[in-house]
mmCIF file of C-alpha atoms and ligand atoms in Angstrom:
data_model
loop_
_atom_site.group_PDB
_atom_site.id
_atom_site.type_symbol
_atom_site.label_atom_id
_atom_site.label_comp_id
_atom_site.label_asym_id
_atom_site.label_seq_id
_atom_site.Cartn_x
_atom_site.Cartn_y
_atom_site.Cartn_z
ATOM 1 C CA MET A 203 0.000 0.000 0.000
ATOM 2 C CA ALA A 204 1.292 3.491 -0.841
ATOM 3 C CA ARG A 205 2.592 5.455 2.135
ATOM 4 C CA PRO A 206 0.727 8.638 3.103
ATOM 5 C CA PRO A 207 2.702 11.724 1.994
ATOM 6 C CA GLU A 208 5.003 13.436 4.458
ATOM 7 C CA ILE A 209 3.647 16.923 5.280
ATOM 8 C CA LYS A 210 5.966 19.914 5.620
ATOM 9 C CA LYS A 211 5.302 23.558 6.410
ATOM 10 C CA ARG A 212 7.015 26.452 4.583
ATOM 11 C CA ILE A 213 6.631 30.154 5.362
ATOM 12 C CA SER A 214 7.553 32.881 2.902
ATOM 13 C CA SER A 215 7.241 36.624 2.868
ATOM 14 C CA GLY A 216 6.833 39.113 0.047
ATOM 15 C CA GLY A 217 5.372 42.400 -1.002
ATOM 16 C CA VAL A 218 3.509 44.742 -3.265
ATOM 17 C CA ILE A 219 5.910 47.589 -3.986
ATOM 18 C CA PHE A 220 4.295 50.648 -5.580
ATOM 19 C CA ARG A 221 4.874 54.181 -6.799
ATOM 20 C CA ILE A 222 2.381 56.876 -7.695
ATOM 21 C CA GLN A 223 2.704 58.162 -11.271
ATOM 22 C CA LYS A 224 0.859 61.042 -12.952
ATOM 23 C CA ASP A 225 -1.616 58.584 -14.499
ATOM 24 C CA GLY A 226 -2.060 56.182 -11.583
ATOM 25 C CA ILE A 227 -0.506 53.530 -9.399
ATOM 26 C CA ASP A 228 2.359 51.358 -10.693
ATOM 27 C CA VAL A 229 3.364 48.073 -9.030
ATOM 28 C CA VAL A 230 6.063 45.478 -9.650
ATOM 29 C CA ILE A 231 5.456 41.825 -10.519
ATOM 30 C CA VAL A 232 7.945 39.135 -11.531
ATOM 31 C CA ALA A 233 7.982 36.448 -14.232
ATOM 32 C CA VAL A 234 9.051 32.989 -12.999
ATOM 33 C CA ARG A 235 9.271 29.350 -14.157
ATOM 34 C CA GLY A 236 10.492 30.242 -17.662
ATOM 35 C CA ARG A 237 8.019 33.141 -17.843
ATOM 36 C CA LYS A 238 5.105 30.721 -17.463
ATOM 37 C CA ALA A 239 3.838 32.588 -14.395
ATOM 38 C CA TRP A 240 3.656 36.184 -13.189
ATOM 39 C CA CYS A 241 3.800 36.488 -9.419
ATOM 40 C CA LEU A 242 4.417 38.806 -6.532
ATOM 41 C CA PRO A 243 8.046 38.868 -5.350
ATOM 42 C CA LYS A 244 8.466 36.593 -2.311
ATOM 43 C CA GLY A 245 10.702 33.972 -0.726
ATOM 44 C CA ILE A 246 11.394 31.771 2.260
ATOM 45 C CA ILE A 247 11.942 33.500 5.615
ATOM 46 C CA ASP A 248 15.479 32.755 6.822
ATOM 47 C CA LYS A 249 16.251 31.514 10.316
ATOM 48 C CA ASP A 250 16.489 34.496 12.733
ATOM 49 C CA GLU A 251 14.610 36.724 10.286
ATOM 50 C CA ASP A 252 11.160 38.210 10.913
ATOM 51 C CA PRO A 253 8.483 38.316 8.170
ATOM 52 C CA PRO A 254 8.802 42.079 7.407
ATOM 53 C CA SER A 255 12.625 41.894 7.106
ATOM 54 C CA ALA A 256 12.323 38.854 4.832
ATOM 55 C CA ALA A 257 9.746 40.690 2.687
ATOM 56 C CA LEU A 258 12.079 43.691 2.242
ATOM 57 C CA ARG A 259 15.041 41.428 1.439
ATOM 58 C CA GLU A 260 13.121 39.255 -1.043
ATOM 59 C CA VAL A 261 11.644 42.291 -2.805
ATOM 60 C CA ARG A 262 15.139 43.819 -3.024
ATOM 61 C CA GLU A 263 16.656 40.606 -4.402
ATOM 62 C CA GLU A 264 13.883 39.661 -6.847
ATOM 63 C CA THR A 265 13.022 43.160 -8.128
ATOM 64 C CA GLY A 266 16.249 45.147 -7.590
ATOM 65 C CA LEU A 267 14.202 47.697 -5.614
ATOM 66 C CA THR A 268 14.372 49.023 -2.084
ATOM 67 C CA GLY A 269 11.065 49.704 -0.381
ATOM 68 C CA GLU A 270 9.722 50.878 2.919
ATOM 69 C CA ILE A 271 6.932 48.889 4.573
ATOM 70 C CA LEU A 272 3.760 50.886 5.155
ATOM 71 C CA ASP A 273 1.514 48.109 6.397
ATOM 72 C CA LYS A 274 0.666 44.425 6.318
ATOM 73 C CA ILE A 275 -1.662 43.402 3.460
ATOM 74 C CA GLY A 276 -2.475 39.852 4.517
ATOM 75 C CA ARG A 277 -1.426 36.261 4.028
ATOM 76 C CA ILE A 278 -2.278 33.428 1.670
ATOM 77 C CA SER A 279 -1.773 29.682 1.881
ATOM 78 C CA TYR A 280 -1.745 26.815 -0.591
ATOM 79 C CA TRP A 281 -0.631 23.203 -0.953
ATOM 80 C CA TYR A 282 1.772 21.683 -3.449
ATOM 81 C CA SER A 283 3.586 18.378 -3.802
ATOM 82 C CA LEU A 284 7.237 17.431 -4.199
ATOM 83 C CA LYS A 285 8.983 14.268 -5.354
ATOM 84 C CA ASN A 286 6.116 12.468 -7.087
ATOM 85 C CA GLN A 287 3.617 13.261 -4.353
ATOM 86 C CA THR A 288 5.688 11.737 -1.513
ATOM 87 C CA VAL A 289 6.006 15.144 0.198
ATOM 88 C CA LYS A 290 3.149 17.630 0.521
ATOM 89 C CA ILE A 291 4.020 21.226 1.348
ATOM 90 C CA HIS A 292 1.661 23.586 3.119
ATOM 91 C CA LYS A 293 2.883 27.054 2.212
ATOM 92 C CA THR A 294 1.941 30.306 3.924
ATOM 93 C CA VAL A 295 3.032 33.640 2.462
ATOM 94 C CA HIS A 296 2.861 36.988 4.304
ATOM 95 C CA PHE A 297 2.542 40.089 2.119
ATOM 96 C CA TYR A 298 3.408 43.717 2.952
ATOM 97 C CA LEU A 299 2.585 46.994 1.267
ATOM 98 C CA MET A 300 5.800 48.849 0.382
ATOM 99 C CA LYS A 301 6.476 52.341 -0.856
ATOM 100 C CA TYR A 302 9.203 52.398 -3.556
ATOM 101 C CA ILE A 303 12.365 54.149 -2.390
ATOM 102 C CA GLU A 304 15.075 53.436 -4.972
ATOM 103 C CA GLY A 305 16.527 50.937 -7.417
ATOM 104 C CA ASN A 306 16.082 49.573 -10.932
ATOM 105 C CA THR A 307 14.169 46.448 -11.996
ATOM 106 C CA ASP A 308 17.078 45.526 -14.336
ATOM 107 C CA ASP A 309 18.939 44.601 -11.143
ATOM 108 C CA HIS A 310 16.664 41.641 -10.327
ATOM 109 C CA ASP A 311 18.468 38.423 -9.388
ATOM 110 C CA HIS A 312 18.527 35.083 -11.262
ATOM 111 C CA GLU A 313 15.614 33.687 -9.195
ATOM 112 C CA VAL A 314 13.242 35.500 -11.564
ATOM 113 C CA ASP A 315 13.170 35.803 -15.369
ATOM 114 C CA GLU A 316 11.979 39.401 -15.388
ATOM 115 C CA ALA A 317 10.819 42.093 -12.976
ATOM 116 C CA GLY A 318 8.717 44.959 -14.267
ATOM 117 C CA TRP A 319 6.623 47.970 -13.347
ATOM 118 C CA PHE A 320 3.009 47.810 -14.545
ATOM 119 C CA PRO A 321 -0.124 49.866 -13.942
ATOM 120 C CA VAL A 322 -1.912 48.119 -11.088
ATOM 121 C CA ASP A 323 -4.921 47.048 -13.179
ATOM 122 C CA GLU A 324 -2.654 45.494 -15.825
ATOM 123 C CA ALA A 325 -0.667 43.671 -13.131
ATOM 124 C CA LEU A 326 -3.977 42.347 -11.788
ATOM 125 C CA ARG A 327 -4.777 40.860 -15.197
ATOM 126 C CA MET A 328 -1.292 39.326 -15.497
ATOM 127 C CA LEU A 329 -0.929 37.682 -12.065
ATOM 128 C CA SER A 330 -1.235 33.893 -12.353
ATOM 129 C CA TYR A 331 -2.792 32.985 -8.991
ATOM 130 C CA LYS A 332 -6.152 34.130 -7.637
ATOM 131 C CA SER A 333 -4.820 34.428 -4.087
ATOM 132 C CA GLU A 334 -2.117 36.872 -5.281
ATOM 133 C CA ARG A 335 -4.708 38.822 -7.306
ATOM 134 C CA ASP A 336 -6.738 39.153 -4.095
ATOM 135 C CA ILE A 337 -3.653 40.480 -2.283
ATOM 136 C CA MET A 338 -3.034 42.952 -5.132
ATOM 137 C CA LYS A 339 -6.683 44.139 -5.034
ATOM 138 C CA LYS A 340 -6.413 44.701 -1.309
ATOM 139 C CA ALA A 341 -3.149 46.601 -1.807
ATOM 140 C CA ARG A 342 -4.791 48.760 -4.500
ATOM 141 C CA ASP A 343 -7.665 49.569 -2.136
ATOM 142 C CA MET A 344 -5.259 50.400 0.695
ATOM 143 C CA ILE A 345 -3.244 52.714 -1.566
ATOM 144 C CA LYS A 346 -6.348 54.389 -3.034
ATOM 145 C CA GLU A 347 -8.131 54.915 0.213
ATOM 146 C CA GLY A 348 -4.961 55.864 2.057
ATOM 147 C CA LEU A 349 -6.193 53.542 4.782
ATOM 148 C CA ASN A 350 -3.626 52.412 7.325
ATOM 149 C CA ILE A 351 -0.834 54.068 5.375
ATOM 150 C CA LYS A 352 1.420 55.645 7.945
ATOM 151 C CA SER A 353 3.801 57.618 5.757
HETATM 152 P P1 ATP B 82 9.471 30.931 -2.689
HETATM 153 O O1 ATP B 82 9.321 32.015 -3.741
HETATM 154 O O2 ATP B 82 8.563 31.187 -1.508
HETATM 155 O O3 ATP B 82 10.885 30.632 -2.337
HETATM 156 P P2 ATP B 82 9.177 28.677 -4.525
HETATM 157 O O4 ATP B 82 9.526 29.453 -5.736
HETATM 158 O O5 ATP B 82 10.116 27.605 -4.077
HETATM 159 O O6 ATP B 82 8.819 29.616 -3.309
HETATM 160 P P3 ATP B 82 6.315 28.539 -4.907
HETATM 161 O O7 ATP B 82 6.314 29.836 -5.634
HETATM 162 O O8 ATP B 82 5.604 28.476 -3.583
HETATM 163 O O9 ATP B 82 7.778 27.959 -4.697
HETATM 164 O O10 ATP B 82 5.736 27.442 -5.888
HETATM 165 C C1 ATP B 82 5.617 26.080 -5.508
HETATM 166 C C2 ATP B 82 4.413 25.489 -6.251
HETATM 167 O O11 ATP B 82 3.225 26.142 -5.808
HETATM 168 C C3 ATP B 82 4.478 25.673 -7.757
HETATM 169 O O12 ATP B 82 3.933 24.511 -8.336
HETATM 170 C C4 ATP B 82 3.570 26.856 -8.028
HETATM 171 O O13 ATP B 82 2.966 26.755 -9.279
HETATM 172 C C5 ATP B 82 2.547 26.746 -6.897
HETATM 173 N N1 ATP B 82 2.083 28.079 -6.441
HETATM 174 C C6 ATP B 82 2.819 29.199 -6.258
HETATM 175 N N2 ATP B 82 2.063 30.213 -5.806
HETATM 176 C C7 ATP B 82 0.806 29.730 -5.703
HETATM 177 C C8 ATP B 82 -0.448 30.287 -5.299
HETATM 178 N N3 ATP B 82 -0.541 31.560 -4.903
HETATM 179 N N4 ATP B 82 -1.530 29.493 -5.303
HETATM 180 C C9 ATP B 82 -1.436 28.188 -5.688
HETATM 181 N N5 ATP B 82 -0.304 27.598 -6.089
HETATM 182 C C10 ATP B 82 0.810 28.345 -6.104
#
């Protein structure tokens, strides 16, 4: 009889980094897995690192940009399998709203295929996963309403 899969927990952190342009809000998303998916920048929280610090570091590494955290947006979770279904991962990702400070998306690292600025509504159409679209919608509302933005 097949063994039940081993279950592991993984926690990542990431962000919606934005800037206000004359014609609206721009945000950054990244292309991954050979450009098959567009996602929010994120990554595993290191040992001795808290979720906001990991979010700032991952956004810096994957987008080339430095941001400042304004608030927490929320968290998502999903399941995926490794090694022919013998390991099941339960992933949680914390997301933060970040104001763009400096940097260039050409300086993204090799973990992503591309990092780019897009108008928020275009980014919403491009994002591959519903849970990340929900995070982006919440971020857009927070930016528009100026709610909880302590800057
Ligand atoms: P991290 O960026 O946190 O280091 P990773 O690149 O190792 O993570 P994930 O991006 O979590 O891994 O992807 C692992 C699997 O989960 C892939 O098969 C991917 O398609 C799927 N996945 C990624 N994000 C989501 C999501 N928001 N909802 C559902 N499935 C997702």
